[in-house]
Amino acid sequence: MTKLSPSELREIAKKVRRDIIDMIYKAGSGHPGGSLSSVEIIVALYFGIMGENDHFFLSNGHVCPALYAVMAEKGLIDKNILSTYTEIGSPLQGHPERTKLKGIENTSGPLGLGLAQAAGYAAIKKDSFVYCETSDAEHDEGNHWEAVMFAAKYKLSNLIQIIDRNRIQIEGTVEEIMPLGNLIGRYKSFNWDVYEIDGHNFNEISEAVEKAKKETGYPSVIVANTVFGKDISFMENDPNWHAKAPNDEEYKKAMEELE
């Protein structure tokens, strides 16, 4: 596979962001803030990091517009079906459904489940790397931490979690609603290998994953610091855009900013 340069990956990311806004606008519903913050993470995985035997689990399923748009850019799904997002009978539901769309590893919706799904898969698929994107707000869920302990106990070094650390959740900031404290220290206390990066920097994403892949004793977590609503000025760091579709004027302004 030809390795793409950071500038080429940035061009793909720009197209993905336009598709995200277009999908949510046409559907009249969706989750733009988190979808936009996770773009570089998913682009990096699908356009350079993951091999044929690797697997990706999206835990924060509400950001699936980003995943669908990346899959379309990659040629894994027909780009024409992006316009059917959330329609009845469409394979592109508001949360991914594994039985509806080829290439989706896990059905996701209830937050906090994805890491457990990925850890279980990693436990039986020792010959491949299993990647799992989670949100920081999912760390409010107790079953997430059960998966953290499970993965550490069974030393799942082929499991690599990437946290979309955009610091926003429903109705406010993570710090306001449920502070996570020393998140890096908490993972280290469970013997996970921890890396902290700029989640919009393709070089940093790639380098962190390469380091994680070389670890042979315990699972790895990459804390990817991101911007909620990335690259759209009126959406950035505004919790009101957790689950909201742009109106006509907002759609036009967003698409202009993404030119």
mmCIF file of C-alpha atoms in Angstrom:
data_model
loop_
_atom_site.group_PDB
_atom_site.id
_atom_site.type_symbol
_atom_site.label_atom_id
_atom_site.label_comp_id
_atom_site.label_asym_id
_atom_site.label_seq_id
_atom_site.Cartn_x
_atom_site.Cartn_y
_atom_site.Cartn_z
ATOM 1 C CA MET A 1 0.000 0.000 0.000
ATOM 2 C CA THR A 2 1.338 3.397 -1.006
ATOM 3 C CA LYS A 3 1.996 5.575 2.020
ATOM 4 C CA LEU A 4 0.216 8.907 1.800
ATOM 5 C CA SER A 5 1.870 12.132 2.897
ATOM 6 C CA PRO A 6 0.396 14.268 5.695
ATOM 7 C CA SER A 7 -0.723 16.837 3.097
ATOM 8 C CA GLU A 8 -2.578 14.152 1.142
ATOM 9 C CA LEU A 9 -4.198 12.908 4.330
ATOM 10 C CA ARG A 10 -5.256 16.463 5.186
ATOM 11 C CA GLU A 11 -6.994 16.752 1.810
ATOM 12 C CA ILE A 12 -8.890 13.552 2.524
ATOM 13 C CA ALA A 13 -9.817 14.873 5.965
ATOM 14 C CA LYS A 14 -11.201 18.054 4.387
ATOM 15 C CA LYS A 15 -13.416 16.018 2.022
ATOM 16 C CA VAL A 16 -14.582 13.882 4.929
ATOM 17 C CA ARG A 17 -15.574 16.949 6.948
ATOM 18 C CA ARG A 18 -17.604 18.290 4.026
ATOM 19 C CA ASP A 19 -19.366 14.939 3.692
ATOM 20 C CA ILE A 20 -20.112 14.874 7.429
ATOM 21 C CA ILE A 21 -21.819 18.268 7.323
ATOM 22 C CA ASP A 22 -23.648 17.394 4.118
ATOM 23 C CA MET A 23 -24.962 14.117 5.568
ATOM 24 C CA ILE A 24 -26.170 15.651 8.823
ATOM 25 C CA TYR A 25 -27.726 18.670 7.080
ATOM 26 C CA LYS A 26 -29.672 16.515 4.617
ATOM 27 C CA ALA A 27 -30.774 14.101 7.353
ATOM 28 C CA GLY A 28 -31.822 16.895 9.689
ATOM 29 C CA SER A 29 -30.141 15.072 12.580
ATOM 30 C CA GLY A 30 -26.795 13.745 13.706
ATOM 31 C CA HIS A 31 -23.787 14.500 15.876
ATOM 32 C CA PRO A 32 -21.467 16.972 14.126
ATOM 33 C CA GLY A 33 -19.180 17.999 17.010
ATOM 34 C CA GLY A 34 -17.703 14.593 17.812
ATOM 35 C CA SER A 35 -17.777 13.481 14.188
ATOM 36 C CA LEU A 36 -15.592 16.434 13.220
ATOM 37 C CA SER A 37 -13.153 15.934 16.103
ATOM 38 C CA SER A 38 -12.511 12.289 15.233
ATOM 39 C CA VAL A 39 -11.785 12.762 11.516
ATOM 40 C CA GLU A 40 -7.983 12.591 11.584
ATOM 41 C CA ILE A 41 -8.006 9.525 13.836
ATOM 42 C CA ILE A 42 -10.232 7.526 11.491
ATOM 43 C CA VAL A 43 -8.562 8.811 8.311
ATOM 44 C CA ALA A 44 -5.136 7.839 9.673
ATOM 45 C CA LEU A 45 -6.351 4.328 10.509
ATOM 46 C CA TYR A 46 -8.009 3.640 7.166
ATOM 47 C CA PHE A 47 -5.446 5.375 4.956
ATOM 48 C CA GLY A 48 -2.166 4.037 6.242
ATOM 49 C CA ILE A 49 -2.182 2.385 9.642
ATOM 50 C CA MET A 50 -4.470 -0.626 9.435
ATOM 51 C CA GLY A 51 -3.404 -3.708 7.534
ATOM 52 C CA GLU A 52 -5.662 -6.314 5.929
ATOM 53 C CA ASN A 53 -5.854 -8.398 9.102
ATOM 54 C CA ASP A 54 -6.505 -5.486 11.436
ATOM 55 C CA HIS A 55 -9.876 -4.487 12.874
ATOM 56 C CA PHE A 56 -11.492 -1.199 13.909
ATOM 57 C CA PHE A 57 -14.183 -0.866 16.567
ATOM 58 C CA LEU A 58 -16.036 2.431 16.882
ATOM 59 C CA SER A 59 -17.264 2.670 20.452
ATOM 60 C CA ASN A 60 -18.708 6.195 20.333
ATOM 61 C CA GLY A 61 -21.115 5.147 17.599
ATOM 62 C CA HIS A 62 -22.899 8.492 17.329
ATOM 63 C CA VAL A 63 -19.893 9.868 15.417
ATOM 64 C CA CYS A 64 -20.499 7.349 12.628
ATOM 65 C CA PRO A 65 -20.873 10.067 9.953
ATOM 66 C CA ALA A 66 -17.086 10.348 10.151
ATOM 67 C CA LEU A 67 -16.671 6.588 9.734
ATOM 68 C CA TYR A 68 -19.133 6.399 6.830
ATOM 69 C CA ALA A 69 -17.463 9.315 5.058
ATOM 70 C CA VAL A 70 -14.005 7.769 5.474
ATOM 71 C CA MET A 71 -15.251 4.404 4.209
ATOM 72 C CA ALA A 72 -16.680 6.174 1.154
ATOM 73 C CA GLU A 73 -13.389 7.988 0.463
ATOM 74 C CA LYS A 74 -11.593 4.659 0.808
ATOM 75 C CA GLY A 75 -13.963 3.058 -1.699
ATOM 76 C CA LEU A 76 -15.347 0.573 0.818
ATOM 77 C CA ILE A 77 -18.898 1.821 0.291
ATOM 78 C CA ASP A 78 -20.592 3.679 -2.558
ATOM 79 C CA LYS A 79 -20.327 7.404 -1.922
ATOM 80 C CA ASN A 80 -23.810 7.889 -3.347
ATOM 81 C CA ILE A 81 -25.377 6.199 -0.321
ATOM 82 C CA LEU A 82 -24.070 8.878 2.049
ATOM 83 C CA SER A 83 -27.172 10.877 1.156
ATOM 84 C CA THR A 84 -29.335 8.104 2.679
ATOM 85 C CA TYR A 85 -27.856 8.554 6.157
ATOM 86 C CA THR A 86 -30.498 7.769 8.859
ATOM 87 C CA GLU A 87 -33.226 6.943 6.303
ATOM 88 C CA ILE A 88 -35.419 3.922 7.045
ATOM 89 C CA GLY A 89 -33.850 0.894 5.382
ATOM 90 C CA SER A 90 -30.517 2.622 4.758
ATOM 91 C CA PRO A 91 -27.345 0.731 5.735
ATOM 92 C CA LEU A 92 -26.110 4.028 7.186
ATOM 93 C CA GLN A 93 -28.046 4.342 10.404
ATOM 94 C CA GLY A 94 -27.560 7.018 13.045
ATOM 95 C CA HIS A 95 -25.515 4.485 14.999
ATOM 96 C CA PRO A 96 -23.621 1.754 13.093
ATOM 97 C CA GLU A 97 -25.282 -1.630 12.755
ATOM 98 C CA ARG A 98 -22.923 -4.489 11.952
ATOM 99 C CA THR A 99 -25.553 -6.544 10.136
ATOM 100 C CA LYS A 100 -26.537 -3.680 7.853
ATOM 101 C CA LEU A 101 -23.160 -2.620 6.487
ATOM 102 C CA LYS A 102 -20.228 -4.758 5.421
ATOM 103 C CA GLY A 103 -17.000 -3.624 7.043
ATOM 104 C CA ILE A 104 -18.571 -2.559 10.353
ATOM 105 C CA GLU A 105 -17.095 -4.641 13.172
ATOM 106 C CA ASN A 106 -19.526 -3.784 15.957
ATOM 107 C CA THR A 107 -22.999 -2.428 16.470
ATOM 108 C CA SER A 108 -22.614 0.574 18.749
ATOM 109 C CA GLY A 109 -24.863 3.080 20.410
ATOM 110 C CA PRO A 110 -24.882 2.715 24.200
ATOM 111 C CA LEU A 111 -21.660 4.395 25.265
ATOM 112 C CA GLY A 112 -19.004 2.449 27.134
ATOM 113 C CA LEU A 113 -19.455 -0.884 25.337
ATOM 114 C CA GLY A 114 -16.968 -0.629 22.497
ATOM 115 C CA LEU A 115 -13.772 -1.281 24.418
ATOM 116 C CA ALA A 116 -15.238 -4.488 25.840
ATOM 117 C CA GLN A 117 -16.205 -5.604 22.352
ATOM 118 C CA ALA A 118 -12.746 -4.798 21.023
ATOM 119 C CA ALA A 119 -10.993 -6.431 23.980
ATOM 120 C CA GLY A 120 -12.953 -9.634 23.531
ATOM 121 C CA TYR A 121 -12.028 -9.702 19.876
ATOM 122 C CA ALA A 122 -8.374 -8.969 20.629
ATOM 123 C CA ALA A 123 -8.325 -11.861 23.096
ATOM 124 C CA ILE A 124 -9.117 -14.372 20.349
ATOM 125 C CA LYS A 125 -7.445 -12.630 17.394
ATOM 126 C CA LYS A 126 -3.883 -12.571 18.657
ATOM 127 C CA ASP A 127 -2.470 -12.462 15.105
ATOM 128 C CA SER A 128 -3.964 -9.035 14.332
ATOM 129 C CA PHE A 129 -4.141 -5.549 15.806
ATOM 130 C CA VAL A 130 -7.493 -4.395 17.120
ATOM 131 C CA TYR A 131 -8.092 -0.638 17.228
ATOM 132 C CA CYS A 132 -10.877 0.970 19.222
ATOM 133 C CA GLU A 133 -11.901 4.621 19.182
ATOM 134 C CA THR A 134 -13.594 5.810 22.353
ATOM 135 C CA SER A 135 -14.766 9.186 23.610
ATOM 136 C CA ASP A 136 -13.599 10.770 26.826
ATOM 137 C CA ALA A 137 -17.188 11.032 28.092
ATOM 138 C CA GLU A 138 -17.540 7.248 27.778
ATOM 139 C CA HIS A 139 -15.151 7.015 30.689
ATOM 140 C CA ASP A 140 -18.146 7.859 32.902
ATOM 141 C CA GLU A 141 -19.357 4.300 32.280
ATOM 142 C CA GLY A 142 -18.372 1.570 34.719
ATOM 143 C CA ASN A 143 -18.335 -1.186 32.093
ATOM 144 C CA HIS A 144 -15.634 0.707 30.227
ATOM 145 C CA TRP A 145 -13.328 0.349 33.213
ATOM 146 C CA GLU A 146 -14.185 -3.337 33.482
ATOM 147 C CA ALA A 147 -12.853 -3.687 29.938
ATOM 148 C CA VAL A 148 -9.733 -1.724 30.899
ATOM 149 C CA MET A 149 -9.059 -4.204 33.713
ATOM 150 C CA PHE A 150 -9.855 -7.224 31.512
ATOM 151 C CA ALA A 151 -7.456 -6.098 28.784
ATOM 152 C CA ALA A 152 -4.677 -5.505 31.309
ATOM 153 C CA LYS A 153 -5.196 -8.830 33.081
ATOM 154 C CA TYR A 154 -4.937 -10.789 29.849
ATOM 155 C CA LYS A 155 -2.114 -8.602 28.540
ATOM 156 C CA LEU A 156 -3.788 -7.803 25.249
ATOM 157 C CA SER A 157 -0.845 -6.050 23.649
ATOM 158 C CA ASN A 158 -2.574 -6.228 20.258
ATOM 159 C CA LEU A 159 -5.326 -3.910 21.546
ATOM 160 C CA ILE A 160 -4.805 -0.206 20.832
ATOM 161 C CA GLN A 161 -7.404 2.228 22.145
ATOM 162 C CA ILE A 162 -7.520 5.794 20.817
ATOM 163 C CA ILE A 163 -9.458 8.276 22.943
ATOM 164 C CA ASP A 164 -11.019 11.209 21.093
ATOM 165 C CA ARG A 165 -10.276 13.631 23.926
ATOM 166 C CA ASN A 166 -12.395 16.585 22.800
ATOM 167 C CA ARG A 167 -13.519 17.390 26.374
ATOM 168 C CA ILE A 168 -17.176 17.926 25.420
ATOM 169 C CA GLN A 169 -20.221 15.793 26.137
ATOM 170 C CA ILE A 170 -23.991 16.273 26.200
ATOM 171 C CA GLU A 171 -24.915 19.643 27.727
ATOM 172 C CA GLY A 172 -21.438 20.758 28.690
ATOM 173 C CA THR A 173 -17.779 20.032 29.158
ATOM 174 C CA VAL A 174 -16.484 16.780 30.552
ATOM 175 C CA GLU A 175 -14.908 18.735 33.392
ATOM 176 C CA GLU A 176 -18.257 20.295 34.342
ATOM 177 C CA ILE A 177 -20.349 17.133 34.097
ATOM 178 C CA MET A 178 -18.035 14.372 35.316
ATOM 179 C CA PRO A 179 -14.342 15.231 35.732
ATOM 180 C CA LEU A 180 -11.984 12.436 34.739
ATOM 181 C CA GLY A 181 -9.120 13.558 36.922
ATOM 182 C CA ASN A 182 -5.702 12.279 35.958
ATOM 183 C CA LEU A 183 -6.813 10.150 33.014
ATOM 184 C CA ILE A 184 -3.273 9.230 31.987
ATOM 185 C CA GLY A 185 -2.394 8.263 35.552
ATOM 186 C CA ARG A 186 -5.502 6.112 35.832
ATOM 187 C CA TYR A 187 -4.541 4.091 32.768
ATOM 188 C CA LYS A 188 -0.984 3.714 33.980
ATOM 189 C CA SER A 189 -2.301 2.385 37.285
ATOM 190 C CA PHE A 190 -3.919 -0.435 35.311
ATOM 191 C CA ASN A 191 -0.584 -1.143 33.548
ATOM 192 C CA TRP A 192 -1.645 0.181 30.157
ATOM 193 C CA ASP A 193 1.021 1.783 27.975
ATOM 194 C CA VAL A 194 -0.040 5.404 27.506
ATOM 195 C CA TYR A 195 0.736 7.982 24.819
ATOM 196 C CA GLU A 196 -0.595 11.538 24.565
ATOM 197 C CA ILE A 197 -0.747 13.323 21.210
ATOM 198 C CA ASP A 198 -2.365 16.043 19.114
ATOM 199 C CA GLY A 199 -5.253 14.093 17.602
ATOM 200 C CA HIS A 200 -5.289 16.260 14.475
ATOM 201 C CA ASN A 201 -1.608 15.725 13.649
ATOM 202 C CA PHE A 202 -1.140 12.789 11.277
ATOM 203 C CA ASN A 203 2.541 12.392 12.098
ATOM 204 C CA GLU A 204 1.838 12.173 15.825
ATOM 205 C CA ILE A 205 -1.001 9.689 15.307
ATOM 206 C CA SER A 206 1.176 7.434 13.163
ATOM 207 C CA GLU A 207 4.189 7.623 15.471
ATOM 208 C CA ALA A 208 2.128 6.817 18.559
ATOM 209 C CA VAL A 209 0.545 3.805 16.879
ATOM 210 C CA GLU A 210 3.925 2.514 15.739
ATOM 211 C CA LYS A 211 5.219 2.736 19.307
ATOM 212 C CA ALA A 212 2.097 1.008 20.622
ATOM 213 C CA LYS A 213 2.468 -1.837 18.118
ATOM 214 C CA LYS A 214 5.940 -2.577 19.474
ATOM 215 C CA GLU A 215 4.679 -3.055 23.018
ATOM 216 C CA THR A 216 4.515 -6.742 23.906
ATOM 217 C CA GLY A 217 3.319 -6.791 27.488
ATOM 218 C CA TYR A 218 0.116 -4.779 27.906
ATOM 219 C CA PRO A 219 -2.586 -2.955 25.903
ATOM 220 C CA SER A 220 -1.962 0.594 24.760
ATOM 221 C CA VAL A 221 -4.050 3.740 24.893
ATOM 222 C CA ILE A 222 -3.447 6.880 22.870
ATOM 223 C CA VAL A 223 -4.970 9.999 24.384
ATOM 224 C CA ALA A 224 -5.639 12.102 21.295
ATOM 225 C CA ASN A 225 -6.338 15.713 22.236
ATOM 226 C CA THR A 226 -8.836 17.064 19.715
ATOM 227 C CA VAL A 227 -11.121 20.025 19.076
ATOM 228 C CA PHE A 228 -14.861 19.427 19.223
ATOM 229 C CA GLY A 229 -16.398 20.670 15.945
ATOM 230 C CA LYS A 230 -12.947 20.997 14.387
ATOM 231 C CA ASP A 231 -12.574 23.471 11.487
ATOM 232 C CA ILE A 232 -16.028 25.021 11.719
ATOM 233 C CA SER A 233 -15.712 28.218 13.742
ATOM 234 C CA PHE A 234 -19.207 28.386 15.216
ATOM 235 C CA MET A 235 -19.191 24.710 16.195
ATOM 236 C CA GLU A 236 -15.767 24.483 17.809
ATOM 237 C CA ASN A 237 -15.922 23.729 21.556
ATOM 238 C CA ASP A 238 -19.667 24.448 21.684
ATOM 239 C CA PRO A 239 -21.608 21.629 23.436
ATOM 240 C CA ASN A 240 -24.785 22.737 21.648
ATOM 241 C CA TRP A 241 -23.426 20.982 18.556
ATOM 242 C CA HIS A 242 -23.279 17.580 20.208
ATOM 243 C CA ALA A 243 -26.520 16.502 18.509
ATOM 244 C CA LYS A 244 -27.796 19.186 16.189
ATOM 245 C CA ALA A 245 -28.124 19.618 12.434
ATOM 246 C CA PRO A 246 -27.229 22.953 10.833
ATOM 247 C CA ASN A 247 -29.977 25.070 9.306
ATOM 248 C CA ASP A 248 -29.669 26.464 5.774
ATOM 249 C CA GLU A 249 -27.587 29.468 6.779
ATOM 250 C CA GLU A 250 -25.317 27.449 9.087
ATOM 251 C CA TYR A 251 -24.850 24.767 6.426
ATOM 252 C CA LYS A 252 -23.771 27.360 3.858
ATOM 253 C CA LYS A 253 -21.332 28.986 6.283
ATOM 254 C CA ALA A 254 -19.866 25.619 7.349
ATOM 255 C CA MET A 255 -19.296 24.499 3.772
ATOM 256 C CA GLU A 256 -17.676 27.830 2.937
ATOM 257 C CA GLU A 257 -15.277 27.444 5.866
ATOM 258 C CA LEU A 258 -14.364 23.942 4.701
ATOM 259 C CA GLU A 259 -13.407 25.102 1.173
#
